[in-house]
Tab-separated table of C-alpha atoms and ligand atoms in Angstrom:
chain	number	residue	atom	x	y	z
A	19	MET	CA	6.594	3.188	12.590
A	20	THR	CA	5.665	0.080	11.080
A	21	LYS	CA	4.840	0.173	7.403
A	22	ARG	CA	1.466	-1.727	6.663
A	23	ALA	CA	0.962	-3.323	3.230
A	24	LEU	CA	-1.901	-5.012	1.998
A	25	ILE	CA	-0.978	-7.034	-1.010
A	26	THR	CA	-4.026	-8.109	-3.293
A	27	GLY	CA	-3.262	-11.247	-5.085
A	28	ILE	CA	-1.207	-12.962	-2.289
A	29	SER	CA	-1.635	-16.410	-3.626
A	30	GLY	CA	-0.131	-15.229	-6.663
A	31	GLN	CA	3.791	-15.458	-7.952
A	32	ASP	CA	4.219	-11.695	-7.952
A	33	GLY	CA	2.062	-11.649	-4.503
A	34	ALA	CA	4.988	-14.463	-2.848
A	35	TYR	CA	7.987	-13.018	-3.947
A	36	LEU	CA	7.018	-8.737	-3.335
A	37	SER	CA	5.370	-10.459	0.619
A	38	LYS	CA	8.847	-11.940	1.411
A	39	LEU	CA	11.106	-8.582	0.369
A	40	LEU	CA	8.497	-5.984	2.020
A	41	LEU	CA	8.936	-8.919	5.054
A	42	ASP	CA	12.519	-8.190	4.886
A	43	LYS	CA	12.166	-5.146	5.276
A	44	GLY	CA	10.102	-4.689	8.351
A	45	TYR	CA	6.467	-4.547	6.819
A	46	THR	CA	3.728	-5.959	8.051
A	47	VAL	CA	2.528	-7.415	5.075
A	48	TYR	CA	-1.439	-8.089	4.596
A	49	GLY	CA	-2.341	-10.270	2.246
A	50	GLY	CA	-5.610	-10.100	0.465
A	51	HIS	CA	-6.970	-13.202	-1.156
A	52	ARG	CA	-10.148	-15.105	-2.232
A	53	GLN	CA	-12.251	-17.169	-0.251
A	54	SER	CA	-13.074	-19.181	-3.167
A	55	ALA	CA	-9.407	-20.312	-3.708
A	56	SER	CA	-8.582	-23.576	-3.676
A	57	GLY	CA	-6.611	-22.602	-0.132
A	58	GLU	CA	-3.513	-23.425	-1.452
A	59	PHE	CA	-0.735	-20.960	-0.455
A	60	TRP	CA	1.825	-23.302	-2.261
A	61	ARG	CA	4.410	-20.124	-3.431
A	62	LEU	CA	4.272	-18.182	0.383
A	63	THR	CA	4.649	-21.937	1.344
A	64	GLU	CA	7.944	-22.335	-0.637
A	65	LEU	CA	9.477	-19.199	0.250
A	66	GLY	CA	8.665	-20.058	3.585
A	67	ILE	CA	6.861	-16.809	4.382
A	68	PHE	CA	3.586	-18.466	4.615
A	69	ASP	CA	3.040	-17.806	8.595
A	70	ARG	CA	4.549	-14.356	9.028
A	71	ILE	CA	1.074	-12.720	6.709
A	72	GLU	CA	-1.732	-11.712	8.273
A	73	MET	CA	-4.523	-13.499	5.432
A	74	VAL	CA	-7.553	-10.980	4.824
A	75	PRO	CA	-10.803	-12.560	2.316
A	76	PHE	CA	-10.539	-9.665	-0.328
A	77	GLU	CA	-13.155	-10.268	-3.423
A	78	LEU	CA	-12.196	-7.848	-6.258
A	79	LEU	CA	-15.832	-7.951	-7.143
A	80	GLU	CA	-17.139	-6.576	-3.993
A	81	PRO	CA	-16.732	-3.098	-3.358
A	82	THR	CA	-18.361	-3.345	0.407
A	83	ASN	CA	-15.432	-6.137	0.848
A	84	ILE	CA	-12.976	-3.851	-0.336
A	85	THR	CA	-13.663	-0.818	2.051
A	86	ARG	CA	-14.133	-3.264	5.402
A	87	VAL	CA	-10.604	-4.367	4.635
A	88	LEU	CA	-9.067	-0.934	3.728
A	89	GLN	CA	-10.576	0.120	6.798
A	90	LYS	CA	-10.063	-2.823	9.115
A	91	VAL	CA	-5.963	-2.923	7.653
A	92	ARG	CA	-5.543	0.474	8.032
A	93	PRO	CA	-2.334	0.215	5.387
A	94	THR	CA	-0.609	2.472	4.329
A	95	GLU	CA	0.372	0.908	0.634
A	96	VAL	CA	-1.690	-1.352	-1.327
A	97	TYR	CA	0.084	-3.290	-4.086
A	98	HIS	CA	-2.852	-3.609	-6.598
A	99	LEU	CA	-1.701	-7.361	-8.124
A	100	ALA	CA	-4.725	-9.292	-7.891
A	101	ALA	CA	-6.717	-10.294	-11.487
A	102	GLN	CA	-7.500	-12.426	-13.871
A	103	SER	CA	-3.707	-12.205	-15.384
A	104	PHE	CA	-4.339	-15.269	-18.391
A	105	VAL	CA	-4.431	-13.647	-21.368
A	106	GLY	CA	-5.391	-16.548	-23.511
A	107	ALA	CA	-8.396	-17.084	-21.173
A	108	SER	CA	-9.743	-13.450	-21.311
A	109	PHE	CA	-10.981	-14.195	-25.020
A	110	GLU	CA	-12.905	-16.982	-23.880
A	111	GLN	CA	-14.649	-14.375	-21.033
A	112	PRO	CA	-13.832	-11.162	-21.623
A	113	ILE	CA	-16.484	-9.843	-19.786
A	114	TYR	CA	-15.314	-11.373	-16.771
A	115	THR	CA	-12.117	-10.389	-17.331
A	116	ALA	CA	-12.845	-6.680	-17.623
A	117	ASP	CA	-14.924	-7.228	-14.502
A	118	VAL	CA	-12.119	-8.320	-12.826
A	119	ASN	CA	-9.404	-6.451	-13.948
A	120	ALA	CA	-10.671	-3.050	-14.731
A	121	LEU	CA	-13.819	-2.080	-12.549
A	122	GLY	CA	-11.922	-4.075	-9.883
A	123	THR	CA	-8.935	-1.788	-9.836
A	124	LEU	CA	-11.746	1.036	-9.858
A	125	ARG	CA	-13.403	-0.678	-6.835
A	126	ILE	CA	-10.435	-0.333	-4.868
A	127	LEU	CA	-9.534	3.320	-5.815
A	128	GLU	CA	-12.945	4.494	-5.149
A	129	ALA	CA	-12.405	2.385	-1.753
A	130	ILE	CA	-9.191	4.510	-1.200
A	131	ARG	CA	-10.855	7.572	-1.934
A	132	SER	CA	-13.105	7.437	0.661
A	133	VAL	CA	-11.403	5.392	2.957
A	134	ASP	CA	-7.834	7.684	3.486
A	135	ARG	CA	-6.296	8.946	0.516
A	136	SER	CA	-3.437	8.975	1.836
A	137	ILE	CA	-2.354	5.455	1.354
A	138	ARG	CA	-0.020	5.306	-1.878
A	139	PHE	CA	-0.884	2.742	-4.298
A	140	TYR	CA	0.602	0.477	-7.044
A	141	GLN	CA	-1.565	-0.988	-9.810
A	142	ALA	CA	0.065	-3.627	-12.233
A	143	SER	CA	0.177	-2.648	-15.695
A	144	THR	CA	0.826	-4.510	-17.998
A	145	SER	CA	3.493	-4.905	-21.362
A	146	GLU	CA	-0.013	-5.984	-22.861
A	147	MET	CA	-0.855	-3.094	-23.706
A	148	PHE	CA	1.305	-2.283	-26.464
A	149	GLY	CA	-0.370	-4.801	-28.055
A	150	LEU	CA	0.257	-3.867	-31.486
A	151	ILE	CA	3.226	-2.297	-30.961
A	152	GLN	CA	4.506	0.785	-32.298
A	153	ALA	CA	8.183	1.701	-31.956
A	154	ALA	CA	10.719	-0.669	-31.520
A	155	ALA	CA	10.532	-0.911	-27.782
A	156	GLN	CA	8.147	0.600	-25.835
A	157	ALA	CA	8.449	2.998	-23.226
A	158	GLU	CA	5.554	5.212	-20.876
A	159	THR	CA	5.358	7.141	-23.868
A	160	THR	CA	4.785	4.623	-26.334
A	161	PRO	CA	0.934	4.811	-27.941
A	162	PHE	CA	-1.100	1.651	-26.309
A	163	HIS	CA	-2.873	-0.932	-28.963
A	164	PRO	CA	-3.797	-3.787	-26.503
A	165	ARG	CA	-4.690	-6.929	-28.969
A	166	SER	CA	-6.640	-8.534	-25.897
A	167	PRO	CA	-9.298	-8.848	-23.725
A	168	TYR	CA	-7.144	-9.323	-20.956
A	169	GLY	CA	-5.089	-6.023	-22.429
A	170	VAL	CA	-8.386	-3.673	-22.804
A	171	ALA	CA	-8.973	-4.292	-19.136
A	172	LYS	CA	-5.597	-3.378	-18.012
A	173	LEU	CA	-5.766	-0.170	-19.992
A	174	PHE	CA	-8.889	0.331	-18.782
A	175	ALA	CA	-7.261	0.205	-15.233
A	176	HIS	CA	-4.019	1.855	-15.826
A	177	TRP	CA	-6.139	4.841	-17.126
A	178	ALA	CA	-8.198	4.667	-13.710
A	179	THR	CA	-5.485	5.193	-12.312
A	180	ILE	CA	-3.137	7.853	-13.712
A	181	ASN	CA	-6.734	9.278	-13.528
A	182	TYR	CA	-7.550	9.141	-9.304
A	183	ARG	CA	-3.539	10.101	-9.290
A	184	GLU	CA	-5.074	13.649	-11.516
A	185	ALA	CA	-8.043	14.390	-9.430
A	186	TYR	CA	-7.881	13.630	-5.455
A	187	GLY	CA	-4.089	13.507	-5.147
A	188	LEU	CA	-3.627	9.876	-4.114
A	189	HIS	CA	-0.263	8.755	-4.530
A	190	ALA	CA	-1.121	6.225	-7.511
A	191	SER	CA	1.552	4.440	-9.601
A	192	CYS	CA	1.712	1.958	-12.331
A	193	GLY	CA	3.686	-0.727	-13.002
A	194	ILE	CA	4.209	-1.482	-17.147
A	195	LEU	CA	6.014	-4.486	-16.316
A	196	PHE	CA	7.124	-7.179	-19.014
A	197	ASN	CA	6.413	-10.453	-18.899
A	198	HIS	CA	8.395	-11.960	-15.630
A	199	GLU	CA	8.521	-15.640	-15.090
A	200	SER	CA	9.975	-17.945	-12.143
A	201	PRO	CA	9.837	-20.829	-10.572
A	202	LEU	CA	6.276	-19.747	-8.799
A	203	ARG	CA	4.940	-18.898	-12.488
A	204	GLY	CA	2.029	-20.191	-12.900
A	205	ARG	CA	1.965	-23.578	-14.571
A	206	GLU	CA	-0.668	-22.208	-17.832
A	207	PHE	CA	2.295	-19.190	-18.794
A	208	VAL	CA	4.270	-20.515	-21.070
A	209	THR	CA	7.668	-20.441	-19.918
A	210	ARG	CA	6.318	-22.725	-17.040
A	211	LYS	CA	4.365	-24.637	-19.584
A	212	ILE	CA	8.108	-26.051	-21.495
A	213	THR	CA	10.366	-26.393	-18.152
A	214	ARG	CA	7.635	-28.568	-16.346
A	215	GLY	CA	6.597	-29.713	-19.717
A	216	LEU	CA	9.624	-30.364	-20.969
A	217	VAL	CA	10.798	-31.727	-17.910
A	218	ASP	CA	8.312	-34.589	-17.646
A	219	VAL	CA	9.197	-35.397	-21.709
A	220	HIS	CA	12.853	-35.567	-20.282
A	221	LEU	CA	11.509	-37.768	-17.111
A	222	GLY	CA	9.166	-40.332	-19.834
A	223	ARG	CA	6.523	-38.980	-17.844
A	224	ARG	CA	4.742	-37.421	-21.251
A	225	GLU	CA	5.363	-38.117	-24.618
A	226	VAL	CA	5.238	-34.938	-26.554
A	227	LEU	CA	4.618	-31.144	-25.136
A	228	ALA	CA	1.556	-28.932	-27.524
A	229	LEU	CA	2.196	-25.720	-27.720
A	230	GLY	CA	0.755	-22.323	-29.744
A	231	ASN	CA	2.790	-19.356	-31.079
A	232	LEU	CA	6.673	-20.592	-31.424
A	233	LYS	CA	7.534	-18.039	-33.063
A	234	ALA	CA	5.564	-15.330	-30.501
A	235	ALA	CA	8.890	-13.280	-28.642
A	236	ARG	CA	8.789	-11.550	-25.082
A	237	ASP	CA	11.342	-9.448	-23.189
A	238	TRP	CA	11.386	-12.245	-20.168
A	239	GLY	CA	12.776	-11.036	-16.812
A	240	PHE	CA	13.078	-12.940	-13.351
A	241	ALA	CA	9.627	-11.534	-11.023
A	242	GLY	CA	11.864	-11.195	-7.810
A	243	ASP	CA	14.070	-8.555	-9.707
A	244	TYR	CA	10.569	-7.105	-10.640
A	245	VAL	CA	9.145	-6.646	-7.227
A	246	ASP	CA	11.855	-4.511	-6.388
A	247	ALA	CA	10.440	-1.731	-8.835
A	248	MET	CA	7.185	-2.202	-7.816
A	249	TRP	CA	8.181	-0.905	-3.830
A	250	ARG	CA	10.548	1.402	-5.622
A	251	MET	CA	7.819	3.224	-7.005
A	252	LEU	CA	6.096	3.404	-3.733
A	253	GLN	CA	9.108	5.343	-2.122
A	254	ARG	CA	8.931	8.477	-4.576
A	255	PRO	CA	7.206	11.426	-3.376
A	256	ALA	CA	4.728	11.518	-5.530
A	257	GLY	CA	2.849	8.565	-7.834
A	258	ASP	CA	4.247	7.751	-11.173
A	259	ASP	CA	4.402	5.436	-14.233
A	260	PHE	CA	6.646	3.655	-14.749
A	261	VAL	CA	7.929	0.740	-17.959
A	262	VAL	CA	10.149	-2.478	-16.072
A	263	ALA	CA	11.992	-5.117	-18.795
A	264	THR	CA	15.364	-6.290	-19.563
A	265	GLY	CA	15.507	-4.956	-22.942
A	266	HIS	CA	16.379	-8.137	-24.719
A	267	THR	CA	13.895	-10.458	-26.315
A	268	HIS	CA	13.829	-14.061	-27.026
A	269	THR	CA	11.246	-16.442	-28.600
A	270	VAL	CA	9.105	-18.950	-27.103
A	271	GLU	CA	11.192	-21.674	-29.817
A	272	GLN	CA	14.698	-19.936	-28.204
A	273	PHE	CA	13.196	-20.497	-24.598
A	274	LEU	CA	12.300	-24.163	-25.713
A	275	GLU	CA	16.400	-24.174	-27.185
A	276	ALA	CA	17.167	-23.186	-24.015
A	277	ALA	CA	15.684	-25.159	-21.375
A	278	ALA	CA	16.125	-28.667	-23.273
A	279	ALA	CA	20.070	-27.278	-23.481
A	280	ARG	CA	19.737	-27.073	-19.466
A	281	LEU	CA	18.305	-30.735	-19.732
A	282	GLY	CA	21.143	-31.981	-21.936
A	283	PHE	CA	19.781	-32.369	-25.050
A	284	PRO	CA	19.701	-29.948	-28.727
A	285	ILE	CA	16.321	-29.410	-30.209
A	286	ALA	CA	16.319	-29.304	-33.884
A	287	TRP	CA	13.527	-27.964	-35.593
A	288	GLN	CA	11.696	-29.895	-38.636
A	289	GLY	CA	8.538	-28.677	-40.880
A	290	GLU	CA	6.746	-25.369	-40.916
A	291	GLY	CA	3.577	-23.497	-38.883
A	292	VAL	CA	0.969	-26.351	-37.701
A	293	ASP	CA	3.084	-29.084	-38.456
A	294	GLN	CA	6.612	-27.328	-37.514
A	295	VAL	CA	7.935	-30.274	-34.882
A	296	GLY	CA	11.051	-30.183	-32.522
A	297	VAL	CA	12.884	-33.254	-32.021
A	298	ASN	CA	15.253	-34.640	-29.363
A	299	ALA	CA	18.331	-33.891	-31.615
A	300	GLN	CA	20.398	-37.384	-29.623
A	301	THR	CA	16.778	-39.596	-29.733
A	302	GLY	CA	15.339	-38.152	-32.747
A	303	ARG	CA	12.413	-38.659	-30.777
A	304	VAL	CA	9.525	-35.750	-31.231
A	305	VAL	CA	8.973	-33.865	-27.946
A	306	VAL	CA	7.367	-31.201	-29.162
A	307	ARG	CA	4.899	-29.969	-31.376
A	308	VAL	CA	2.382	-27.172	-32.779
A	309	ASP	CA	-1.292	-27.271	-31.564
A	310	PRO	CA	-3.693	-24.724	-33.011
A	311	ALA	CA	-6.033	-24.745	-30.514
A	312	PHE	CA	-3.217	-22.779	-28.170
A	313	PHE	CA	-3.246	-19.950	-31.197
A	314	ARG	CA	-5.012	-16.679	-29.733
A	315	PRO	CA	-8.049	-14.444	-31.917
A	316	SER	CA	-5.300	-11.655	-31.980
A	317	GLU	CA	-1.637	-12.293	-31.235
A	318	VAL	CA	0.869	-9.439	-28.880
A	319	ASP	CA	3.748	-11.045	-31.821
A	320	THR	CA	6.965	-9.423	-30.495
A	321	LEU	CA	8.023	-7.055	-26.829
A	322	THR	CA	10.338	-5.059	-25.272
A	323	GLY	CA	10.678	-2.907	-22.991
A	324	ASP	CA	12.502	0.299	-22.527
A	325	ALA	CA	13.373	1.103	-19.286
A	326	ARG	CA	15.241	3.799	-18.618
A	327	LYS	CA	13.247	5.795	-17.046
A	328	ALA	CA	13.255	3.014	-14.115
A	329	GLN	CA	16.455	2.733	-14.286
A	330	GLU	CA	16.984	6.666	-13.594
A	331	LEU	CA	14.516	7.410	-11.417
A	332	LEU	CA	14.057	4.496	-9.605
A	333	GLY	CA	17.646	3.114	-9.605
A	334	TRP	CA	16.053	0.089	-11.016
A	335	THR	CA	18.082	-2.653	-12.569
A	336	PRO	CA	17.379	-6.593	-13.337
A	337	THR	CA	19.933	-8.822	-11.976
A	338	THR	CA	19.153	-11.889	-14.078
A	339	THR	CA	19.564	-12.903	-17.201
A	340	PHE	CA	17.671	-15.108	-19.670
A	341	GLN	CA	19.458	-17.895	-19.667
A	342	GLY	CA	20.105	-17.987	-15.730
A	343	LEU	CA	15.800	-17.197	-15.379
A	344	VAL	CA	15.205	-20.304	-17.767
A	345	GLU	CA	18.296	-22.598	-15.668
A	346	MET	CA	16.393	-21.630	-12.277
A	347	MET	CA	13.210	-22.894	-13.615
A	348	ILE	CA	14.395	-25.866	-15.443
A	349	ASP	CA	16.347	-27.034	-12.027
A	350	ALA	CA	13.306	-25.912	-10.119
A	351	ASP	CA	10.221	-27.938	-12.143
A	352	ARG	CA	13.559	-31.055	-12.338
A	353	ALA	CA	13.863	-30.988	-8.695
A	354	ARG	CA	10.096	-30.792	-7.908
A	355	ALA	CA	9.458	-34.283	-10.426
A	356	THR	CA	11.805	-35.539	-8.554
A	357	ARG	CA	10.479	-35.201	-5.117
A	358	THR	CA	6.945	-35.268	-5.542
A	359	PRO	CA	4.673	-37.612	-8.776
A	360	THR	CA	3.299	-34.028	-9.818
A	361	GLY	CA	5.486	-31.005	-8.486
A	362	ASP	CA	3.308	-27.847	-7.836
B	28	NAP	P1	-1.025	-14.994	-11.001
B	28	NAP	O1	0.205	-15.473	-10.507
B	28	NAP	O2	-2.068	-15.390	-12.299
B	28	NAP	O3	-1.973	-14.241	-9.908
B	28	NAP	C1	-3.091	-13.730	-9.570
B	28	NAP	C2	-3.424	-13.118	-8.225
B	28	NAP	O4	-5.246	-13.082	-8.754
B	28	NAP	C3	-4.085	-14.799	-7.792
B	28	NAP	O5	-3.984	-14.160	-6.080
B	28	NAP	C4	-5.247	-14.777	-7.805
B	28	NAP	O6	-5.951	-15.330	-6.901
B	28	NAP	C5	-5.736	-13.467	-7.687
B	28	NAP	N1	-7.053	-13.229	-8.351
B	28	NAP	C6	-7.965	-13.109	-9.677
B	28	NAP	N2	-8.957	-13.509	-9.100
B	28	NAP	C7	-9.666	-12.538	-8.443
B	28	NAP	C8	-10.352	-11.501	-7.566
B	28	NAP	N3	-11.953	-11.657	-8.288
B	28	NAP	N4	-10.994	-11.207	-6.111
B	28	NAP	C9	-9.544	-11.446	-5.728
B	28	NAP	N5	-7.947	-11.685	-6.108
B	28	NAP	C10	-8.357	-12.359	-7.489
B	28	NAP	O7	-0.820	-13.113	-11.750
B	28	NAP	P2	1.642	-12.684	-11.033
B	28	NAP	O8	1.893	-13.016	-12.431
B	28	NAP	O9	1.695	-12.585	-9.946
B	28	NAP	O10	0.998	-11.129	-12.224
B	28	NAP	C11	0.067	-10.097	-10.706
B	28	NAP	C12	-0.404	-9.224	-11.597
B	28	NAP	O11	0.527	-8.620	-12.388
B	28	NAP	C13	-1.663	-9.000	-12.228
B	28	NAP	O12	-2.322	-8.479	-12.323
B	28	NAP	C14	-0.838	-9.471	-13.733
B	28	NAP	O13	-2.251	-9.302	-14.348
B	28	NAP	C15	-0.032	-8.628	-13.599
B	28	NAP	N6	0.994	-8.652	-14.477
B	28	NAP	C16	1.774	-10.138	-14.393
B	28	NAP	C17	3.010	-9.912	-15.714
B	28	NAP	C18	3.785	-10.923	-15.378
B	28	NAP	O14	4.756	-11.266	-16.372
B	28	NAP	N7	3.291	-12.091	-14.663
B	28	NAP	C19	3.360	-9.054	-16.004
B	28	NAP	C20	2.880	-7.504	-16.370
B	28	NAP	C21	1.501	-7.639	-16.011
B	28	NAP	P3	-6.768	-17.102	-6.987
B	28	NAP	O15	-5.032	-18.036	-6.702
B	28	NAP	O16	-7.702	-17.359	-6.020
B	28	NAP	O17	-6.429	-17.403	-8.315
B	29	G4F	O1	3.409	-16.893	-21.200
B	29	G4F	P1	2.104	-16.411	-22.329
B	29	G4F	O2	0.372	-16.994	-22.195
B	29	G4F	O3	1.917	-14.676	-21.743
B	29	G4F	P2	1.232	-13.730	-21.865
B	29	G4F	O4	0.050	-13.813	-22.764
B	29	G4F	O5	2.398	-12.703	-22.874
B	29	G4F	O6	1.008	-12.855	-20.960
B	29	G4F	C1	1.369	-13.046	-19.848
B	29	G4F	O7	2.645	-11.203	-19.727
B	29	G4F	C2	1.708	-10.436	-19.737
B	29	G4F	C3	2.858	-9.252	-20.060
B	29	G4F	O8	3.060	-8.760	-21.594
B	29	G4F	C4	1.161	-10.293	-18.179
B	29	G4F	F1	0.307	-8.821	-18.206
B	29	G4F	C5	-0.300	-11.414	-18.213
B	29	G4F	O9	-0.895	-11.470	-17.295
B	29	G4F	C6	0.749	-12.807	-18.458
B	29	G4F	O10	1.760	-12.584	-16.852
B	29	G4F	O11	2.620	-15.962	-23.661
B	29	G4F	C7	3.417	-15.986	-23.989
B	29	G4F	C8	3.706	-15.893	-25.604
B	29	G4F	C9	1.937	-15.054	-26.462
B	29	G4F	O12	2.244	-15.113	-27.284
B	29	G4F	C10	1.651	-17.151	-26.740
B	29	G4F	O13	0.922	-16.525	-27.972
B	29	G4F	O14	3.394	-17.684	-25.713
B	29	G4F	C11	2.928	-17.923	-26.800
B	29	G4F	N1	2.289	-19.248	-26.466
B	29	G4F	C12	2.770	-20.012	-27.845
B	29	G4F	N2	2.501	-21.648	-27.354
B	29	G4F	C13	1.417	-19.616	-25.571
B	29	G4F	C14	1.541	-21.055	-25.876
B	29	G4F	N3	1.093	-19.199	-24.225
B	29	G4F	C15	0.574	-20.161	-23.648
B	29	G4F	N4	0.145	-19.440	-22.545
B	29	G4F	N5	0.802	-21.375	-24.114
B	29	G4F	C16	0.583	-21.950	-24.835
B	29	G4F	O15	1.011	-23.293	-25.183
């Protein structure tokens, strides 16, 4: 029997890579999308799969819509990726973020409970839940300490998923994914902001790139690798929770250095704190500066994942190095910039 997957958040980064993976495996893919969205599915178009997805209007704030979608699509697997996913915005929109990310997940779980309890469910949990880290490397058993309204809302959704597994026997799994990036990453996130911004600076289209906390450190992997772990979780005999990460951590500064190196110039750092600047060491021009507007009221300083459980039980390992990821993103943004004036 053909497997039928409903992906919420089909227009996002992970929705695109997961759709490609599932289509290649022979699934029928239903893509949940907001009707209020711009209607642009540029990521699906870039991967050449837009025409192969059955689009379904889907809104996390509307429980009746969620139930009708499940009744209509009758999915065997639901990959719940939709969210207000930008941590920075969650400080300005905490209640909306909680409604979408926390209650939105609960609305889907309730709909599955009433429509068909055999549906397998994937919850997009996050390393943001570790926040103020309680262990040098964070695993499934590490205590959580979220540092943003986004992280708090995701922690609710995480525990709601576990509760529905325990209370109603749902095949429900949480992927605690660490930051994963790609050429399809949204431009508001720091990696893509850097690759797109530095390409523009390099091409003389802008003067300088303004960023927030350059000392922040993340365990950055490639999104294309991470969606494979999502699929593996739903093929297990029962639901479970898994950290998905590379185990390697780099700072925003190091990401900038690698991105600039790919463009052919070294960055020299001068000054400290809000006065720190990154200078193109070949030209002497300032290419990076700090803007406190991008600081967060409470920050997640550093994250490093311990993905041994995923390796052992899912047979999952990342295939893309930090260096390979940065180069892939720079090359894609350079190609876009030379193709069109605005890129994506
Ligand atoms: P993304 O690119 O920001 O995509 C988010 C998706 O959610 C978009 O398709 C968006 O639709 C949709 N959405 C937002 N609000 C919605 C609503 N009210 N109803 C229905 N759809 C809604 O995120 P991503 O990077 O692919 O991440 C996928 C999931 O993994 C998210 O839940 C995120 O929080 C989580 N996560 C991401 C990472 C990471 O590093 N990427 C790490 C851990 C966890 P529009 O296009 O209409 O805005
Ligand atoms: O790229 P970011 O906005 O990602 P963040 O906050 O880690 O969240 C992402 O990863 C989470 C997994 O841990 C996901 F759950 C979440 O949905 C999202 O995908 O920021 C990364 C770091 C932060 O410490 C931030 O303060 O970079 C720092 N940063 C420094 N300058 C900046 C900037 N972040 C952004 N977005 N923009 C800046 O100018």
